XYZ file of N, CA and C in Angstrom:
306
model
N -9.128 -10.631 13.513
C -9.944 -9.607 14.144
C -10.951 -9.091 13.135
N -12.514 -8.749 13.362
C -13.310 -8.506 12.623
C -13.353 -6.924 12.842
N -14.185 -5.978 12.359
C -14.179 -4.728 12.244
C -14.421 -3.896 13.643
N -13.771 -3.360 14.706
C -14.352 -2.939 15.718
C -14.817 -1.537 15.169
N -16.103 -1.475 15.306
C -16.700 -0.097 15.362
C -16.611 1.077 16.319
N -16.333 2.307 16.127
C -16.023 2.842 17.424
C -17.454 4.176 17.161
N -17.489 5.026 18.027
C -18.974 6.105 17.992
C -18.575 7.106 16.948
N -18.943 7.866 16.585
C -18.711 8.660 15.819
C -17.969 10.127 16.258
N -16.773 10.376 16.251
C -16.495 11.680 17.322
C -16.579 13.142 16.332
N -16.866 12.751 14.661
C -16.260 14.099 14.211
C -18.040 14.880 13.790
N -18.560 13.889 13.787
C -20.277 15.064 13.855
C -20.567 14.433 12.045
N -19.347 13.433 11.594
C -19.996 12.948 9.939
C -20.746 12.412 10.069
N -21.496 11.485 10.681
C -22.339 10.470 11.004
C -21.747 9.088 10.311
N -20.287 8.841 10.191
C -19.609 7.921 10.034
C -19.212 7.391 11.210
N -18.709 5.849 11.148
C -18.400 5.308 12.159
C -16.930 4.841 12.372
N -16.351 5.226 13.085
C -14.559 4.866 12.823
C -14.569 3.402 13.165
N -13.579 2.849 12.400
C -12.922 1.171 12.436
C -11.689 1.203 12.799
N -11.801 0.296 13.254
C -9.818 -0.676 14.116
C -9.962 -1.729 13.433
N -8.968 -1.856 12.466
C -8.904 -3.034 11.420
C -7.529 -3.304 11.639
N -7.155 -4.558 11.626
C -5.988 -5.395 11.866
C -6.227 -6.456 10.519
N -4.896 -5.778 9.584
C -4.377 -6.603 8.516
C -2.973 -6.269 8.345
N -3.075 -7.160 6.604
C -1.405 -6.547 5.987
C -1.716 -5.502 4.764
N -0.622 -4.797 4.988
C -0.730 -3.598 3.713
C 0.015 -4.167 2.690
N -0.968 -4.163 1.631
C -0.176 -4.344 0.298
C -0.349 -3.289 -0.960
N 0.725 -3.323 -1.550
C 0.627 -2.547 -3.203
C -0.869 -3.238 -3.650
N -1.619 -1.991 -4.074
C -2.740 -2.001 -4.972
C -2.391 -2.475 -5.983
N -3.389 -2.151 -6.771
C -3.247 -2.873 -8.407
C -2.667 -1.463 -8.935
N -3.084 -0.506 -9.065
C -2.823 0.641 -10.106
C -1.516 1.383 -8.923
N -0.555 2.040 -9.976
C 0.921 2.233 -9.384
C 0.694 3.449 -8.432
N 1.265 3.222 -7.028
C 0.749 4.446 -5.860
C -0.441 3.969 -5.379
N -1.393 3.051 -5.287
C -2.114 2.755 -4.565
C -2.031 1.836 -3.795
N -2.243 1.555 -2.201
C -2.035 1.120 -1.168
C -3.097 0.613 -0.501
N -3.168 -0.803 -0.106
C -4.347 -1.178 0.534
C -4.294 -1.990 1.958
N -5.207 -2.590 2.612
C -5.276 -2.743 3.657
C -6.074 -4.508 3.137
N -5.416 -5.111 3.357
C -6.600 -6.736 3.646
C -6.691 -7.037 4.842
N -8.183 -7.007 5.687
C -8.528 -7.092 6.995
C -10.226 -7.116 6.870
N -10.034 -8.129 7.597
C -11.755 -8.355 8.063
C -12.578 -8.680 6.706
N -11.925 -9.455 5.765
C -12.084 -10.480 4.465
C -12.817 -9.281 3.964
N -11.926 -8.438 3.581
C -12.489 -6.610 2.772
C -11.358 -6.385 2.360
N -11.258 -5.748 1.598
C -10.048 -5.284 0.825
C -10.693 -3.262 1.344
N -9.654 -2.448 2.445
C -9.735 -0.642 2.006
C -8.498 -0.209 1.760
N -8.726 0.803 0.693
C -7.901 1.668 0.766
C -7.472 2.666 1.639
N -5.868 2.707 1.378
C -5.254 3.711 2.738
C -4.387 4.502 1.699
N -4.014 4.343 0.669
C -3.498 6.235 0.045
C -2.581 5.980 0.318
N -1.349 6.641 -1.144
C -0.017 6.379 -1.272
C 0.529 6.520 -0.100
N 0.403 7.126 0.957
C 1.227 7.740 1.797
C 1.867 6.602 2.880
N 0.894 5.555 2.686
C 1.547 4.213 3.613
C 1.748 3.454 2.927
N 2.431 3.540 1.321
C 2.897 2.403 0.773
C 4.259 1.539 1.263
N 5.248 2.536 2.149
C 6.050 1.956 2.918
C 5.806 0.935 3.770
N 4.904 0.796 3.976
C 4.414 -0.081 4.933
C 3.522 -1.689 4.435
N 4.091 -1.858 3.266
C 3.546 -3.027 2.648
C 4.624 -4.252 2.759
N 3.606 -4.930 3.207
C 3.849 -6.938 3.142
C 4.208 -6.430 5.246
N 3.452 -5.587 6.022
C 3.828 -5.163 7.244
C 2.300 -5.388 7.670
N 2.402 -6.468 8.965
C 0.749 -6.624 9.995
C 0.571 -5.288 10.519
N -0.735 -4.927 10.126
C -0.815 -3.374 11.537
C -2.003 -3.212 11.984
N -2.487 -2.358 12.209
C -3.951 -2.002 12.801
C -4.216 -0.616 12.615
N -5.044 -0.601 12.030
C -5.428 0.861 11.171
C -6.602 1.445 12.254
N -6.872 2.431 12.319
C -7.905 3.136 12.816
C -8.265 4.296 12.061
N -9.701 4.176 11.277
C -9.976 5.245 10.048
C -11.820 5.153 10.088
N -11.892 6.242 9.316
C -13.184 6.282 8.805
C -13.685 5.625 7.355
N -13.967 4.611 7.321
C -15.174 4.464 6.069
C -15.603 5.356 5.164
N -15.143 5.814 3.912
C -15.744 6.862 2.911
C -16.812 5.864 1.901
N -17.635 5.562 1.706
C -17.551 4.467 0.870
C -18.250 5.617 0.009
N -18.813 6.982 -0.131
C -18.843 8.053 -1.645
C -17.707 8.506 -1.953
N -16.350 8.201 -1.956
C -15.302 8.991 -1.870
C -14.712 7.792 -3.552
N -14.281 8.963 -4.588
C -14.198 8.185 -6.008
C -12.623 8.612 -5.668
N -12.268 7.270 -6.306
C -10.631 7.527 -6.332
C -10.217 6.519 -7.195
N -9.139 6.919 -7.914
C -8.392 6.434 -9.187
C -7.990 5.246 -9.150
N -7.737 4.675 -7.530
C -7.513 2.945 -7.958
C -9.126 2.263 -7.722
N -9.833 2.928 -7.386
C -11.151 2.244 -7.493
C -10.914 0.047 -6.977
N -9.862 0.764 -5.908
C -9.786 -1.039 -4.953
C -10.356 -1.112 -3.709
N -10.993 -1.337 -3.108
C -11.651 -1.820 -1.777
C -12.039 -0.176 -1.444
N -12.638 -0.278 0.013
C -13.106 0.721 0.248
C -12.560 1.932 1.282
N -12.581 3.137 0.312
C -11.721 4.185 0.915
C -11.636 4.412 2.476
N -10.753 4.268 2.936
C -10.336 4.576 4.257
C -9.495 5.965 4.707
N -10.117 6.988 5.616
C -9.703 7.819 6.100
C -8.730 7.788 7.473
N -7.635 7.256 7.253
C -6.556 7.080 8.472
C -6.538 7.925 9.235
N -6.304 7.487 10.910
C -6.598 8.528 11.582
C -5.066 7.942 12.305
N -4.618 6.611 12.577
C -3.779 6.141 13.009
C -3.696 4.596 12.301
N -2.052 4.589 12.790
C -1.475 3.182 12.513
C -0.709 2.633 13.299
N -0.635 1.105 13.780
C 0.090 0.707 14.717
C 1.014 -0.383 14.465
N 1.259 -0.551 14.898
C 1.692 -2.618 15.655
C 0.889 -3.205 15.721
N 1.205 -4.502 15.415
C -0.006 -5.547 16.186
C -0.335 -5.135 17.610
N 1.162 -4.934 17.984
C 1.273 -4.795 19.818
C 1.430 -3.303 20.230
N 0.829 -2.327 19.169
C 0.328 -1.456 19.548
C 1.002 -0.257 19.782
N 2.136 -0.322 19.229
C 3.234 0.994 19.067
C 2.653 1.914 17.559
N 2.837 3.045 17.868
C 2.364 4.283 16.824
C 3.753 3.617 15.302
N 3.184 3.970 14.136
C 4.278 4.193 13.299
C 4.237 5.112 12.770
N 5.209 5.792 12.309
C 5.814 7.248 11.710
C 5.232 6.826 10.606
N 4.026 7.925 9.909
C 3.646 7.636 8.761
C 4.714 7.954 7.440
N 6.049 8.880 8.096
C 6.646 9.285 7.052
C 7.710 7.882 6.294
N 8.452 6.995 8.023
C 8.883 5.883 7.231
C 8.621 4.388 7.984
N 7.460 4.401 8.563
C 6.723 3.400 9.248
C 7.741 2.599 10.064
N 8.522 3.115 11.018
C 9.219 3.114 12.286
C 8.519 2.837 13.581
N 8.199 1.864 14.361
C 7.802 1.863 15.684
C 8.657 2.822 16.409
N 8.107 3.257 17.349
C 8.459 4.104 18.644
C 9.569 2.738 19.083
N 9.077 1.395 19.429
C 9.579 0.689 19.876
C 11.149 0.562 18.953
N 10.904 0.538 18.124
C 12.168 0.781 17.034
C 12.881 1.419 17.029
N 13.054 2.433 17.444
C 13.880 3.565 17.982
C 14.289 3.595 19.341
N 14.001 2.803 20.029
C 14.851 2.924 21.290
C 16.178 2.770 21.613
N 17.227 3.602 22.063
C 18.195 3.631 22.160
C 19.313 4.237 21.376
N 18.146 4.987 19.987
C 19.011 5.472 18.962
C 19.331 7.030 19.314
């Protein structure tokens, strides 16, 4: 899947993306990235749980935004999914679907 662009809803004059890759450990320790759409962005310690995992990100593009692993380009997460489109718990990247029955 290549970059779907979506309109701009927050008034930045940025454009939100739906990117479908895998999350992997950055280079520098705590940094977290996204490989999708032959780009390397960053997504911020907070979804390092979620590495060597297919998903689909939906974020904003920072590309002035300086940050300490200085790897691909900063991404402002707005959501994360499934391939097939279930939400994951950013706290321990759990599908909804994953929890059924518990």
């Amino acid at each position: 899947m290549d970059v779907e662009h979506r309109a701009d809803r927050s008034g930045s004059g940025r454009r939100e993306a739906v990117l479908a890759g895998r999350v992997e450990s950055g280079v520098e320790h705590g940094s977290v990235v996204l490989r999708a759409a032959g780009r390397t962005w960053q997504l911020g310690p907070r979804w390092g749980h979620l590495a060597g995992r297919d998903v689909v990100v939906r974020g904003t593009p920072v590309p002035d935004l300086l940050t300490t692993a200085q790897q691909g380009m900063p991404l402002t997460v707005a959501a994360v999914t499934t391939p097939d489109g279930d939400p994951l718990d950013p706290l321990d990247g759990t599908a909804a679907g994953d929890r059924r029955g518990v």
